[in-house]
mmCIF file of C-alpha atoms in Angstrom:
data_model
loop_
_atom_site.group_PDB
_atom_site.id
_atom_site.type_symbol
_atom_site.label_atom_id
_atom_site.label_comp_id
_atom_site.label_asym_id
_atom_site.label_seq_id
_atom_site.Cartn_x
_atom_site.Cartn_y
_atom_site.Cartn_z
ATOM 1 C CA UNK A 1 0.000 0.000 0.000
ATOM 2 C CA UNK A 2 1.725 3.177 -1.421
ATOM 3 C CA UNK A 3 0.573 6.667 -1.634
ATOM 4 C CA UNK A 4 1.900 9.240 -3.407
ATOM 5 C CA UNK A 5 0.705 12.850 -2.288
ATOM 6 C CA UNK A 6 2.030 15.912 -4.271
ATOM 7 C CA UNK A 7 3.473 19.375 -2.808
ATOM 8 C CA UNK A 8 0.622 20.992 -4.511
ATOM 9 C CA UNK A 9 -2.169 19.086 -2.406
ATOM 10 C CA UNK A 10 -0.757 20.316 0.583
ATOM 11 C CA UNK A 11 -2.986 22.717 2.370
ATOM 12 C CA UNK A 12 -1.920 26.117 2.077
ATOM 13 C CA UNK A 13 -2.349 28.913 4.845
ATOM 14 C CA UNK A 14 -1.057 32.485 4.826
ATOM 15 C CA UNK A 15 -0.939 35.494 7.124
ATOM 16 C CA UNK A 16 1.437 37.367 6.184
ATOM 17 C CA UNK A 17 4.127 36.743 8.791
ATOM 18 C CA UNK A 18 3.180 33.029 8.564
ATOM 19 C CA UNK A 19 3.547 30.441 5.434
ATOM 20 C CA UNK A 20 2.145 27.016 6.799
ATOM 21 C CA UNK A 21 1.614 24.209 4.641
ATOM 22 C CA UNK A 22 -0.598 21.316 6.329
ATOM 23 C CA UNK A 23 -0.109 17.451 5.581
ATOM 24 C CA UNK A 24 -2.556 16.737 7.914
ATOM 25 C CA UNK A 25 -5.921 18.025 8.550
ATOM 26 C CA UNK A 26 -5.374 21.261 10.970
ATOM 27 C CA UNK A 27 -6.772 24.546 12.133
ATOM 28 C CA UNK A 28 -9.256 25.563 9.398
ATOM 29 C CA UNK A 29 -8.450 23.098 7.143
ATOM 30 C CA UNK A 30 -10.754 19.950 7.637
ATOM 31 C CA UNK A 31 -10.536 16.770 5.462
ATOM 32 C CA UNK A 32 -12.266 13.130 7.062
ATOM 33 C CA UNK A 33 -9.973 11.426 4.921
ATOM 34 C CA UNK A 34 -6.516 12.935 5.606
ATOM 35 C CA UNK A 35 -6.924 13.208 9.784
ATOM 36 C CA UNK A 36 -3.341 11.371 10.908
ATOM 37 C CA UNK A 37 -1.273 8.435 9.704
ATOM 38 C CA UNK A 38 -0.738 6.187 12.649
ATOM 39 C CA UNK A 39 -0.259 8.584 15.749
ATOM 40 C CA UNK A 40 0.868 11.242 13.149
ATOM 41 C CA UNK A 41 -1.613 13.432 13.866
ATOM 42 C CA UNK A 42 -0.185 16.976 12.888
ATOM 43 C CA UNK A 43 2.831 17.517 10.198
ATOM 44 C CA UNK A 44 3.377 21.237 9.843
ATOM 45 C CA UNK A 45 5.918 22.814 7.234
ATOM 46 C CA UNK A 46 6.127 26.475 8.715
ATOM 47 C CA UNK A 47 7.934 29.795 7.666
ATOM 48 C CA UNK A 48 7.542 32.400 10.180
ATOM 49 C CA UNK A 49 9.306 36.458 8.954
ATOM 50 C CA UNK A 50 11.229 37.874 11.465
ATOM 51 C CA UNK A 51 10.014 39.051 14.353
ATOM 52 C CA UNK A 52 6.586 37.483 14.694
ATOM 53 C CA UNK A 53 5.646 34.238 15.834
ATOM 54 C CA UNK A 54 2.678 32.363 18.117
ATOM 55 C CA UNK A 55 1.302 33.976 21.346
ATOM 56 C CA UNK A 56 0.836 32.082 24.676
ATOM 57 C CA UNK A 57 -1.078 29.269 23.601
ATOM 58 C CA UNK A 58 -2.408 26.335 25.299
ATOM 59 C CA UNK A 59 -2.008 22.307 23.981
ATOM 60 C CA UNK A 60 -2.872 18.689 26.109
ATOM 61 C CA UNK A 61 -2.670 15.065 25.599
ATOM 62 C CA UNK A 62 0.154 15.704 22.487
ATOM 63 C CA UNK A 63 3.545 15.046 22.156
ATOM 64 C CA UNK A 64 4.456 17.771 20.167
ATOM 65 C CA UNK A 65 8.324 17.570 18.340
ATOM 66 C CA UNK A 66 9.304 20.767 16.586
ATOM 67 C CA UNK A 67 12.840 20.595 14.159
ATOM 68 C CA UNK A 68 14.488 23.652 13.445
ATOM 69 C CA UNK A 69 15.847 23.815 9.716
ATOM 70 C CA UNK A 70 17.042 27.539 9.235
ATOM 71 C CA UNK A 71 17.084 30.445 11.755
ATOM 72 C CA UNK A 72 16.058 29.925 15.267
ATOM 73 C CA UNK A 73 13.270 30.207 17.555
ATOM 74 C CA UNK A 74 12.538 31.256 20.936
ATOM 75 C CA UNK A 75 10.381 29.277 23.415
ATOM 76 C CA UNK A 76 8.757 30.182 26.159
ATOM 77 C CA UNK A 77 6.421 27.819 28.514
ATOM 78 C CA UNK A 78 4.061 27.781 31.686
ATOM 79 C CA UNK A 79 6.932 25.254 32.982
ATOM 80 C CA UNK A 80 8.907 27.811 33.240
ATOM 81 C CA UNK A 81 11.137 27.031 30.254
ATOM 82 C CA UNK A 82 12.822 29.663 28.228
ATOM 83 C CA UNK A 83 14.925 28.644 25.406
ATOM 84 C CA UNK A 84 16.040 29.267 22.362
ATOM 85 C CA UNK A 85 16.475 26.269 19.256
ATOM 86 C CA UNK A 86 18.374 26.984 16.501
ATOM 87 C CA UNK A 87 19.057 25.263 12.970
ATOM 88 C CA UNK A 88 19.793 21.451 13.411
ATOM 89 C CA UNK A 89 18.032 21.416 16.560
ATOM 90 C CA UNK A 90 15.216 19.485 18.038
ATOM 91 C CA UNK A 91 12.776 20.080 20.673
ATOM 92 C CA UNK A 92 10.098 17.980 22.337
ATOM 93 C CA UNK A 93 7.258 18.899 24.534
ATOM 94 C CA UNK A 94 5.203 16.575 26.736
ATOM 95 C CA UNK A 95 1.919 18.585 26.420
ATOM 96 C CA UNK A 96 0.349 15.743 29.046
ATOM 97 C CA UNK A 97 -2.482 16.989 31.360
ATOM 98 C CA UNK A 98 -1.787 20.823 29.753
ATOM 99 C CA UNK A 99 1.075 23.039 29.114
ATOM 100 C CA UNK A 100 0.664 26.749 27.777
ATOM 101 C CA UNK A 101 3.891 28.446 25.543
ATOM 102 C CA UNK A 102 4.707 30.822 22.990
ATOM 103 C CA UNK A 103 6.831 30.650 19.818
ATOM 104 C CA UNK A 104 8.692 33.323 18.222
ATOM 105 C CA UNK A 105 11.351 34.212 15.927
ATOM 106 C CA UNK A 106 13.010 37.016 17.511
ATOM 107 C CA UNK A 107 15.514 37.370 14.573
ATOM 108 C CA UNK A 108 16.782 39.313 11.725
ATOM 109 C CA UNK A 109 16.419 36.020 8.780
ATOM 110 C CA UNK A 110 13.145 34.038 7.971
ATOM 111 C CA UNK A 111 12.466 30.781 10.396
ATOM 112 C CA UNK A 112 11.390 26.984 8.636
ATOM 113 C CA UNK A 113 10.754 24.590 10.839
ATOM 114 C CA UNK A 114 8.463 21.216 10.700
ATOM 115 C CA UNK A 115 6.243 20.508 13.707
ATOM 116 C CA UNK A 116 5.012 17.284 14.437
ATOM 117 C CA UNK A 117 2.199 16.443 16.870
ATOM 118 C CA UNK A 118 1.999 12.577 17.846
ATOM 119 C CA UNK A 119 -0.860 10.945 20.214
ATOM 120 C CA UNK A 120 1.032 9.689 23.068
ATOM 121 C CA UNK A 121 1.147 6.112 23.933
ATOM 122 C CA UNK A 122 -1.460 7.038 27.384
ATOM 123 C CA UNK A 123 -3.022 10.472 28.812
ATOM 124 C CA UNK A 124 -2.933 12.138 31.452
ATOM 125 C CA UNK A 125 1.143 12.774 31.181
ATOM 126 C CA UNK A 126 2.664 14.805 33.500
ATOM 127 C CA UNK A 127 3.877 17.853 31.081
ATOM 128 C CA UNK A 128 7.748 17.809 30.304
ATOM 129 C CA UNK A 129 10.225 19.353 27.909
ATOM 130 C CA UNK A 130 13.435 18.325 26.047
ATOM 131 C CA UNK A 131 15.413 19.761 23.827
ATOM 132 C CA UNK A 132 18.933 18.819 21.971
ATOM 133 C CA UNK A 133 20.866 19.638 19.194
ATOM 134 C CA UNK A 134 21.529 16.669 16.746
ATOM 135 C CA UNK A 135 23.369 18.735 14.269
ATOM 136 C CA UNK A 136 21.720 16.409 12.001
ATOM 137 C CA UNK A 137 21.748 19.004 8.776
ATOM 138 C CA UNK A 138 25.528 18.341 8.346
ATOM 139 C CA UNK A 139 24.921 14.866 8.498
ATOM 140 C CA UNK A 140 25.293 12.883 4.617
ATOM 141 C CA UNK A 141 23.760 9.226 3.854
ATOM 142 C CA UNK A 142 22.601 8.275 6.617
ATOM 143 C CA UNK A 143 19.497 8.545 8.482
ATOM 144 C CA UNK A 144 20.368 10.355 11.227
ATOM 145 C CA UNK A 145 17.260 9.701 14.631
ATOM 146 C CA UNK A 146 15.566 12.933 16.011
ATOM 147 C CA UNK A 147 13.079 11.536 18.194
ATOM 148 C CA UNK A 148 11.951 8.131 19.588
ATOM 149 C CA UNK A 149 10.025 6.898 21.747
ATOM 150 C CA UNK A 150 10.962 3.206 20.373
ATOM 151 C CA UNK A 151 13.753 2.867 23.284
ATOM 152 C CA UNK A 152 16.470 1.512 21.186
ATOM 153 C CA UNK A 153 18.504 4.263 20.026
ATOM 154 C CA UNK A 154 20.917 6.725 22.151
ATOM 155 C CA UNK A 155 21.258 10.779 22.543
ATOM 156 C CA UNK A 156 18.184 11.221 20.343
ATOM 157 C CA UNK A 157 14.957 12.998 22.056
ATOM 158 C CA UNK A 158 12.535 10.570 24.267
ATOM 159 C CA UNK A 159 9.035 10.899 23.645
ATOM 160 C CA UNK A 160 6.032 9.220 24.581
ATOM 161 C CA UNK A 161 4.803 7.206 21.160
ATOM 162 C CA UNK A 162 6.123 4.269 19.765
ATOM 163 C CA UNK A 163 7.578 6.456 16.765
ATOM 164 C CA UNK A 164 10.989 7.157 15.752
ATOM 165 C CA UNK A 165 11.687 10.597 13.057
ATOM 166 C CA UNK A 166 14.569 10.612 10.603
ATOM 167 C CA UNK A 167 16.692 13.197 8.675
ATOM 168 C CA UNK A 168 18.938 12.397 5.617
ATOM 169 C CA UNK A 169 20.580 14.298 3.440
ATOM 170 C CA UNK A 170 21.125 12.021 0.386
ATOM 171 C CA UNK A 171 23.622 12.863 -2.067
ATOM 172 C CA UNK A 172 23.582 12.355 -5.763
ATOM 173 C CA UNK A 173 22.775 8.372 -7.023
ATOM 174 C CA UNK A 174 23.292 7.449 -3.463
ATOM 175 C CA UNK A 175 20.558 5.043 -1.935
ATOM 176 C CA UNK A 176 19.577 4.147 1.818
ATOM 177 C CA UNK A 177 17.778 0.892 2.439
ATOM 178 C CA UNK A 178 15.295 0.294 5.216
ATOM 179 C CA UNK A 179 13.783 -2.160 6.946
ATOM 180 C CA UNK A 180 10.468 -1.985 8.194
ATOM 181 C CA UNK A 181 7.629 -4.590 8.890
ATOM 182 C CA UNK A 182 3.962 -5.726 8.278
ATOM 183 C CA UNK A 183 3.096 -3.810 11.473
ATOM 184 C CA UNK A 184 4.326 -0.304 11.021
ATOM 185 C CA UNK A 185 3.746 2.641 8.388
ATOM 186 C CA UNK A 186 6.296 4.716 6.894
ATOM 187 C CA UNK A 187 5.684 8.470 5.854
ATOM 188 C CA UNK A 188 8.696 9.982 3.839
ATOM 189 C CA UNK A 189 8.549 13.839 2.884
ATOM 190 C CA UNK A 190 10.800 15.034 0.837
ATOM 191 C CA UNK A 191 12.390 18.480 2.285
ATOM 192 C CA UNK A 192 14.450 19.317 -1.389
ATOM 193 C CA UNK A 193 15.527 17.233 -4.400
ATOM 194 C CA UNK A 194 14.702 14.595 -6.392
ATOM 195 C CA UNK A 195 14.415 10.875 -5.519
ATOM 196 C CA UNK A 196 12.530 7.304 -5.772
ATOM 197 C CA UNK A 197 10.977 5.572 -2.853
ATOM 198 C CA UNK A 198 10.302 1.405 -3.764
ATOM 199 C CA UNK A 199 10.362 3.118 -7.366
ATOM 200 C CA UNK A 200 8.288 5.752 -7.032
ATOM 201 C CA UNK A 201 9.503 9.745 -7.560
ATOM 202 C CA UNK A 202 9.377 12.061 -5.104
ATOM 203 C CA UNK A 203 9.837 15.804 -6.275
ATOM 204 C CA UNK A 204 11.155 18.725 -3.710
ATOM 205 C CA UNK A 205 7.812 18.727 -0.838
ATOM 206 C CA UNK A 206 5.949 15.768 -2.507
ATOM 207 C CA UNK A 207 5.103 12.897 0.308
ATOM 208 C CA UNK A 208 4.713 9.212 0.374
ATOM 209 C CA UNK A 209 2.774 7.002 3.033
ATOM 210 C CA UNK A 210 3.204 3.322 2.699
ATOM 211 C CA UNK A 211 2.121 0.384 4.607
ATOM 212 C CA UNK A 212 2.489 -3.190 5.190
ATOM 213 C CA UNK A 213 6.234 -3.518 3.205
ATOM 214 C CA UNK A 214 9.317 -5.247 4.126
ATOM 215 C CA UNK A 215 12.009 -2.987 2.469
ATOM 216 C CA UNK A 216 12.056 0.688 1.568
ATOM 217 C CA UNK A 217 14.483 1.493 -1.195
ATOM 218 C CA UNK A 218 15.110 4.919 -1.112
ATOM 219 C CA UNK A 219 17.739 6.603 -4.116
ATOM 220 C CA UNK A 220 18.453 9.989 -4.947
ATOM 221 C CA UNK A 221 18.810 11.274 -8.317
ATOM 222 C CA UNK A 222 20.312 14.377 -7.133
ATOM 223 C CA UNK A 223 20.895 16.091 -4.048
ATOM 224 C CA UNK A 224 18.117 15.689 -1.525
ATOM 225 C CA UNK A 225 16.914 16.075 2.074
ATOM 226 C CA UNK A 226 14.021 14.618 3.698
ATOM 227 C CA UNK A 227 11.979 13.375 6.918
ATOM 228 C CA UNK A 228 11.157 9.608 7.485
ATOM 229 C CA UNK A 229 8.813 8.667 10.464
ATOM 230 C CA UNK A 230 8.525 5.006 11.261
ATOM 231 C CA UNK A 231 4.864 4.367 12.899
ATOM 232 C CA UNK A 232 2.937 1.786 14.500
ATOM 233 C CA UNK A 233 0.074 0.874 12.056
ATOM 234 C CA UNK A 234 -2.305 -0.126 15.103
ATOM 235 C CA UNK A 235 -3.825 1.911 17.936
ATOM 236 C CA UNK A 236 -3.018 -0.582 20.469
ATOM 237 C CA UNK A 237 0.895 -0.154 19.749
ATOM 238 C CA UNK A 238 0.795 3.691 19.861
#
């Protein structure tokens, strides 16, 4: 089971300060069909202009991973958190029983990020935070872990799903093989470049979602970058 989604069926939202594009239905864009992947339940690709960013806000029952890819932003939380995470960074908050925060970018240059929002694996969480920096854009073929909450992999974030998110940066005819099983789903986006995924092409913010293979052949036909989550393809293993 293989589906290819295209960067221009991406929802698209603009304010100005903000360029968002949804993967996942989200804030006032509502499709039945497209509401998570596994416990995938939010993928946002955001641009936020300098100096402007999200208010105090409130979030619960989320585990809520956030990957800086250029510029930096600053965080702020009813925890009492304030931080700031730069480019090849990655921060994780426990939203749990409720946590309130604010987002900004503070700086002269334009912020991307992704955020990812994951059901966790049980509510009522006591709220927590983590961040680290993975320096995982310098990184070349290889897929380099961000977050996990799979328990087998070292200085990568914890969090509270039974997930694990990948970077790679793949150079030119280069390929990266990986395993995966009946039981889990695999959702590849593709950050920039060109590549094929079990034969299938993948153009600079196109996605793919597959299910229920054994191998994932992944080969670049130039330069490329992109995200790989590894899911569990039941509830009961979230």
């Amino acid at each position: 089971m293989v589906q290819l989604i295209k960067s221009a069926e991406r929802h698209h939202a603009s304010h100005g300060w903000l360029n968002s594009y949804f993967l996942f239905s989200f804030a006032d864009y509502y499709d039945p069909s497209n509401m998570q992947f596994g416990p995938l339940r939010v993928f946002n690709d955001d641009y936020i202009a300098p100096k402007s960013g999200f208010p105090m806000h409130p979030h619960s029952e989320m585990e809520i991973v956030t990957i800086v890819l250029k510029g930096e932003i600053s965080h702020k939380d009813s925890l009492g958190n304030e931080k700031t995470i730069k480019a090849g960074e990655v921060q994780r908050m426990t939203a749990g029983t409720g946590i309130t925060h604010s987002e900004e970018n503070k700086s002269e240059e334009e912020l991307h990020l992704y955020q990812l929002w994951f059901l966790p694996n049980r509510k009522g969480l006591q709220p927590s935070y983590e961040q680290k920096a993975i320096n995982f854009l310098d990184a070349h073929n290889e897929l380099i872990p961000l977050a996990t909450g799979q328990k087998v992999l070292d200085d990568v974030i914890y969090m509270n799903t039974n997930s694990t998110v990948y970077y790679a940066n793949l150079k030119e005819d280069q390929e990266i093989d990986y395993k995966t099983f009946d039981i889990r789903k695999v959702l590849i986006y593709l950050t920039e470049g060109h590549m094929f995924v079990n034969g299938t092409e993948l153009m600079t913010n196109d996605q793919i979602r597959l299910e229920k293979q054994q191998m994932i052949k992944i080969s670049a036909s130039k330069n490329s970058s992109f995200i790989l989550i590894d899911l569990p393809a039941v509830e009961a293993n979230y």
